[in-house]
Amino acid sequence: MIVTIDGPAGAGKSTVARRLASQLGYVFLDTGAMYRAVTYAALQAKIVMEDAAARLALVRGTSIELKGAVVSVNGEDVSEPIRTAEVTASIHYMADDPAVRELLVLRQREWAVGRNVVTEGRDQGTVVFPDAECKIFLTASAGERARRRQAERESEGETVSIDKIRAAQDLRDERDRSRTVGPLQKAADAIEVVTDGMMIDDVIASLEALVHKK
Ligand code: DC
C-alpha cells in the first residue's frame, strides 16, 4: 500500500510521515531529502547552478541512498548538511528543472516497488503515485507554520524574527505552488488535514485511522 502525504513547507509532514510509517510498519520515503541531496552534491561539485546540462549530468552521476533517517550521497552520510539554509536556498534550481524531476520521480517509483510506503513531498499524490490507495494533503495556516518554525529554531538556540521566517516561507510557498512541473497541489482524491491547533500525536492518530479505513 502507498500512502502519500503532500503539503507546504512547515506543515509537519516529515515528522508526521516518519512516525506514521513506523506505527504502520511501513517504510518512509522522504522525497524532499532527494532534492536536497542532489542540491548538496551540486554545491559541493561547484557546478554552475544555472546550467541545465550540468545539473542533469550531476543528478545522473549521483547515487542517493535513503535508509531510515540516514541520507547518503555517493556513499557519504549527508543527513545533516542537506538541511542547511544554503542548500534550502538553492533547491529551486533542481526542483524547477523538469529533466531533474523526471529522473527523481523514476527513482522514487523504483524505491517503492514491492514495499508498503508512506511517502512525503509536494507531488506524491498528483504525479509520482497517482494510483496511491491513501492520499493526504497535510497543511496548516501560514501563521501557524511560521510560529512552529520559529519555536523549532529557538529550541536549537537560534533567535530569528517571525517576519524573517514568514518572508522565507512565503517565497518557498510561491515557488512550490507555481513550478510548471510537479507543483504543490492537492490531488482531487486527497483528504485535506489542517493541523492548526492540533497536537502532533492527534494528527498521527487521525491519519492512522484514515489509512486503516482505506
Ligand atoms: O520537504 P523539504 O523541505 O525537505 O523539501 C525540500 C524542497 O524540495 C522544497 O523546497 C520543495 C522540493 N520538493 C519538491 O519539489 N518535490 C518533492 N516531492 C519534495 C520536495
Short mmCIF file of C-alpha atoms and ligand atoms in Angstrom, two decimals:
data_model
loop_
_atom_site.label_atom_id
_atom_site.label_comp_id
_atom_site.label_asym_id
_atom_site.label_seq_id
_atom_site.Cartn_x
_atom_site.Cartn_y
_atom_site.Cartn_z
CA MET A 1 0.00 0.00 0.00
CA ILE A 2 1.15 3.53 -0.79
CA VAL A 3 0.22 6.43 1.47
CA THR A 4 1.11 9.86 0.07
CA ILE A 5 1.47 12.96 2.22
CA ASP A 6 1.84 16.24 0.36
CA GLY A 7 1.68 19.77 1.66
CA PRO A 8 3.55 23.05 2.09
CA ALA A 9 6.83 23.54 3.96
CA GLY A 10 6.42 23.64 7.72
CA ALA A 11 3.14 21.69 7.86
CA GLY A 12 4.91 18.98 9.88
CA LYS A 13 4.91 16.43 7.05
CA SER A 14 8.30 14.87 7.81
CA THR A 15 7.67 14.23 11.49
CA VAL A 16 4.15 13.01 10.86
CA ALA A 17 5.08 10.81 7.88
CA ARG A 18 8.07 9.25 9.67
CA ARG A 19 6.07 8.40 12.79
CA LEU A 20 3.04 7.23 10.83
CA ALA A 21 5.27 4.88 8.79
CA SER A 22 6.84 3.50 11.94
CA GLN A 23 3.46 2.92 13.57
CA LEU A 24 2.10 1.15 10.50
CA GLY A 25 5.30 -0.88 9.99
CA TYR A 26 5.78 0.82 6.58
CA VAL A 27 8.94 2.37 5.13
CA PHE A 28 9.21 6.15 4.92
CA LEU A 29 10.24 7.90 1.71
CA ASP A 30 11.42 11.50 2.21
CA THR A 31 11.41 12.87 -1.34
CA GLY A 32 12.43 16.37 -0.20
CA ALA A 33 15.67 14.72 1.00
CA MET A 34 16.32 13.60 -2.59
CA TYR A 35 16.02 17.18 -3.93
CA ARG A 36 18.20 18.31 -1.03
CA ALA A 37 20.78 15.58 -1.71
CA VAL A 38 21.29 16.49 -5.38
CA THR A 39 21.42 20.21 -4.50
CA TYR A 40 24.05 19.50 -1.87
CA ALA A 41 26.05 17.40 -4.33
CA ALA A 42 25.84 20.18 -6.93
CA LEU A 43 27.06 22.80 -4.46
CA GLN A 44 29.93 20.53 -3.40
CA ALA A 45 30.86 19.92 -7.05
CA LYS A 46 30.62 23.69 -7.62
CA ILE A 47 28.68 23.30 -10.84
CA VAL A 48 27.11 26.39 -12.35
CA MET A 49 23.61 26.05 -10.93
CA GLU A 50 22.03 27.91 -13.87
CA ASP A 51 23.48 25.35 -16.34
CA ALA A 52 20.75 22.79 -17.14
CA ALA A 53 23.12 20.29 -18.79
CA ALA A 54 25.45 20.41 -15.78
CA ARG A 55 22.52 19.86 -13.41
CA LEU A 56 21.31 16.84 -15.34
CA ALA A 57 24.80 15.30 -15.58
CA LEU A 58 25.28 15.83 -11.87
CA VAL A 59 21.99 14.13 -10.98
CA ARG A 60 22.71 11.24 -13.36
CA GLY A 61 26.07 10.68 -11.67
CA THR A 62 24.80 10.97 -8.11
CA SER A 63 23.59 7.94 -6.20
CA ILE A 64 21.21 8.69 -3.36
CA GLU A 65 20.52 6.20 -0.62
CA LEU A 66 17.75 6.63 1.94
CA LYS A 67 17.89 4.27 4.92
CA GLY A 68 15.77 5.20 7.91
CA ALA A 69 16.77 8.75 8.82
CA VAL A 70 20.15 8.46 7.08
CA VAL A 71 20.60 10.08 3.66
CA SER A 72 23.76 9.21 1.75
CA VAL A 73 25.14 10.69 -1.45
CA ASN A 74 27.66 8.54 -3.31
CA GLY A 75 28.24 6.65 -0.06
CA GLU A 76 28.75 9.75 2.14
CA ASP A 77 26.33 10.41 5.03
CA VAL A 78 24.86 13.85 4.28
CA SER A 79 21.84 13.68 6.60
CA GLU A 80 22.80 16.91 8.37
CA PRO A 81 24.41 19.12 5.69
CA ILE A 82 21.43 18.71 3.33
CA ARG A 83 19.30 20.63 5.87
CA THR A 84 21.35 23.85 5.87
CA ALA A 85 19.88 27.21 4.79
CA GLU A 86 22.44 27.31 1.94
CA VAL A 87 21.05 24.09 0.46
CA THR A 88 17.43 25.18 1.03
CA ALA A 89 18.09 28.45 -0.80
CA SER A 90 19.43 26.64 -3.90
CA ILE A 91 16.96 23.74 -4.16
CA HIS A 92 14.78 25.60 -6.65
CA TYR A 93 17.41 25.08 -9.38
CA MET A 94 16.83 21.32 -9.10
CA ALA A 95 13.16 21.30 -8.10
CA ASP A 96 12.13 23.58 -11.00
CA ASP A 97 14.04 21.54 -13.60
CA PRO A 98 11.68 19.14 -15.48
CA ALA A 99 14.53 16.81 -16.55
CA VAL A 100 15.83 16.51 -12.98
CA ARG A 101 12.31 15.89 -11.70
CA GLU A 102 11.75 13.16 -14.26
CA LEU A 103 14.85 11.28 -13.05
CA LEU A 104 13.98 11.70 -9.38
CA VAL A 105 10.36 10.67 -9.94
CA LEU A 106 11.61 7.44 -11.57
CA ARG A 107 13.89 6.78 -8.61
CA GLN A 108 11.01 7.41 -6.20
CA ARG A 109 8.79 4.90 -8.02
CA GLU A 110 11.60 2.32 -8.15
CA TRP A 111 12.25 2.80 -4.43
CA ALA A 112 8.62 1.97 -3.64
CA VAL A 113 8.35 -1.20 -5.74
CA GLY A 114 7.10 -4.11 -3.62
CA ARG A 115 7.00 -2.10 -0.41
CA ASN A 116 4.40 -0.60 1.90
CA VAL A 117 5.33 3.07 1.85
CA VAL A 118 4.46 6.37 3.47
CA THR A 119 5.88 8.94 1.09
CA GLU A 120 6.16 12.67 1.66
CA GLY A 121 6.67 15.62 -0.69
CA ARG A 122 4.78 18.04 -2.91
CA ASP A 123 3.79 15.91 -5.93
CA GLN A 124 3.43 12.43 -4.49
CA GLY A 125 -0.34 12.08 -4.83
CA THR A 126 -0.56 14.01 -8.10
CA VAL A 127 2.44 12.96 -10.22
CA VAL A 128 4.54 10.23 -8.63
CA PHE A 129 1.87 7.87 -7.26
CA PRO A 130 -1.44 8.92 -8.87
CA ASP A 131 -2.90 5.48 -8.04
CA ALA A 132 -1.93 5.53 -4.35
CA GLU A 133 -4.57 3.98 -2.13
CA CYS A 134 -4.47 6.72 0.51
CA LYS A 135 -3.65 10.36 -0.23
CA ILE A 136 -3.34 13.04 2.41
CA PHE A 137 -2.82 16.76 1.94
CA LEU A 138 -1.35 17.99 5.22
CA THR A 139 -1.44 21.70 5.78
CA ALA A 140 -1.66 24.48 8.37
CA SER A 141 -2.15 28.24 8.10
CA ALA A 142 0.90 30.30 7.10
CA GLY A 143 0.95 31.98 10.53
CA GLU A 144 0.89 28.67 12.40
CA ARG A 145 3.61 27.16 10.22
CA ALA A 146 5.87 30.19 10.79
CA ARG A 147 5.28 30.09 14.57
CA ARG A 148 6.18 26.39 14.67
CA ARG A 149 9.35 27.03 12.66
CA GLN A 150 10.34 29.85 15.00
CA ALA A 151 9.82 27.62 18.06
CA GLU A 152 11.93 24.91 16.41
CA ARG A 153 14.76 27.39 15.68
CA GLU A 154 14.58 28.67 19.26
CA SER A 155 14.86 25.15 20.62
CA GLU A 156 18.07 24.89 18.56
CA GLY A 157 19.37 28.03 20.33
CA GLU A 158 18.71 30.48 17.46
CA THR A 159 16.73 33.70 17.66
CA VAL A 160 15.04 34.62 14.37
CA SER A 161 12.25 37.16 13.90
CA ILE A 162 8.86 35.82 12.87
CA ASP A 163 8.83 38.32 9.96
CA LYS A 164 12.04 36.87 8.54
CA ILE A 165 10.74 33.31 8.85
CA ARG A 166 7.44 34.29 7.26
CA ALA A 167 9.16 36.02 4.32
CA ALA A 168 11.31 32.92 3.56
CA GLN A 169 8.26 30.67 3.95
CA ASP A 170 6.13 32.81 1.62
CA LEU A 171 8.87 32.64 -1.02
CA ARG A 172 9.09 28.82 -0.76
CA ASP A 173 5.28 28.50 -0.87
CA GLU A 174 5.14 30.63 -4.00
CA ARG A 175 7.93 28.62 -5.67
CA ASP A 176 6.37 25.29 -4.66
CA ARG A 177 2.94 26.25 -5.99
CA SER A 178 4.00 27.92 -9.21
CA ARG A 179 6.55 25.48 -10.65
CA THR A 180 5.42 24.22 -14.04
CA VAL A 181 6.27 20.57 -13.34
CA GLY A 182 5.27 18.81 -10.12
CA PRO A 183 3.89 21.85 -8.28
CA LEU A 184 2.49 21.66 -4.78
CA GLN A 185 -1.12 20.74 -5.38
CA LYS A 186 -3.82 18.80 -3.57
CA ALA A 187 -4.79 15.72 -5.59
CA ALA A 188 -8.50 15.62 -6.40
CA ASP A 189 -8.86 12.44 -4.33
CA ALA A 190 -6.67 13.56 -1.40
CA ILE A 191 -8.05 14.14 2.08
CA GLU A 192 -7.07 17.55 3.42
CA VAL A 193 -5.97 17.67 7.06
CA VAL A 194 -5.47 21.15 8.55
CA THR A 195 -3.31 20.87 11.66
CA ASP A 196 -3.79 24.33 13.22
CA GLY A 197 -4.17 23.88 16.97
CA MET A 198 -3.68 20.10 16.79
CA MET A 199 -1.10 18.16 18.83
CA ILE A 200 1.22 16.01 16.74
CA ASP A 201 0.02 12.78 18.41
CA ASP A 202 -3.56 13.63 17.46
CA VAL A 203 -2.55 14.34 13.85
CA ILE A 204 -0.81 10.96 13.62
CA ALA A 205 -3.74 9.15 15.25
CA SER A 206 -6.20 10.70 12.81
CA LEU A 207 -4.03 9.79 9.80
CA GLU A 208 -3.58 6.25 11.07
CA ALA A 209 -7.36 5.93 11.32
CA LEU A 210 -7.68 7.21 7.73
CA VAL A 211 -5.17 4.65 6.46
CA HIS A 212 -6.92 1.80 8.27
CA LYS A 213 -10.25 2.91 6.81
CA LYS A 214 -8.75 2.78 3.30
O1 DC B 1 10.23 18.88 2.21
P1 DC B 1 11.54 19.62 2.10
O2 DC B 1 11.52 20.98 2.70
O3 DC B 1 12.70 18.82 2.61
O4 DC B 1 11.74 19.81 0.54
C1 DC B 1 12.85 20.50 0.03
C2 DC B 1 12.48 21.17 -1.28
O5 DC B 1 12.34 20.21 -2.31
C3 DC B 1 11.21 22.02 -1.26
O6 DC B 1 11.54 23.37 -1.40
C4 DC B 1 10.42 21.58 -2.45
C5 DC B 1 11.21 20.49 -3.10
N1 DC B 1 10.44 19.27 -3.27
C6 DC B 1 9.83 19.06 -4.46
O7 DC B 1 9.91 19.93 -5.35
N2 DC B 1 9.15 17.90 -4.68
C7 DC B 1 9.07 16.97 -3.73
N3 DC B 1 8.42 15.84 -3.97
C8 DC B 1 9.68 17.18 -2.48
C9 DC B 1 10.37 18.36 -2.27
#
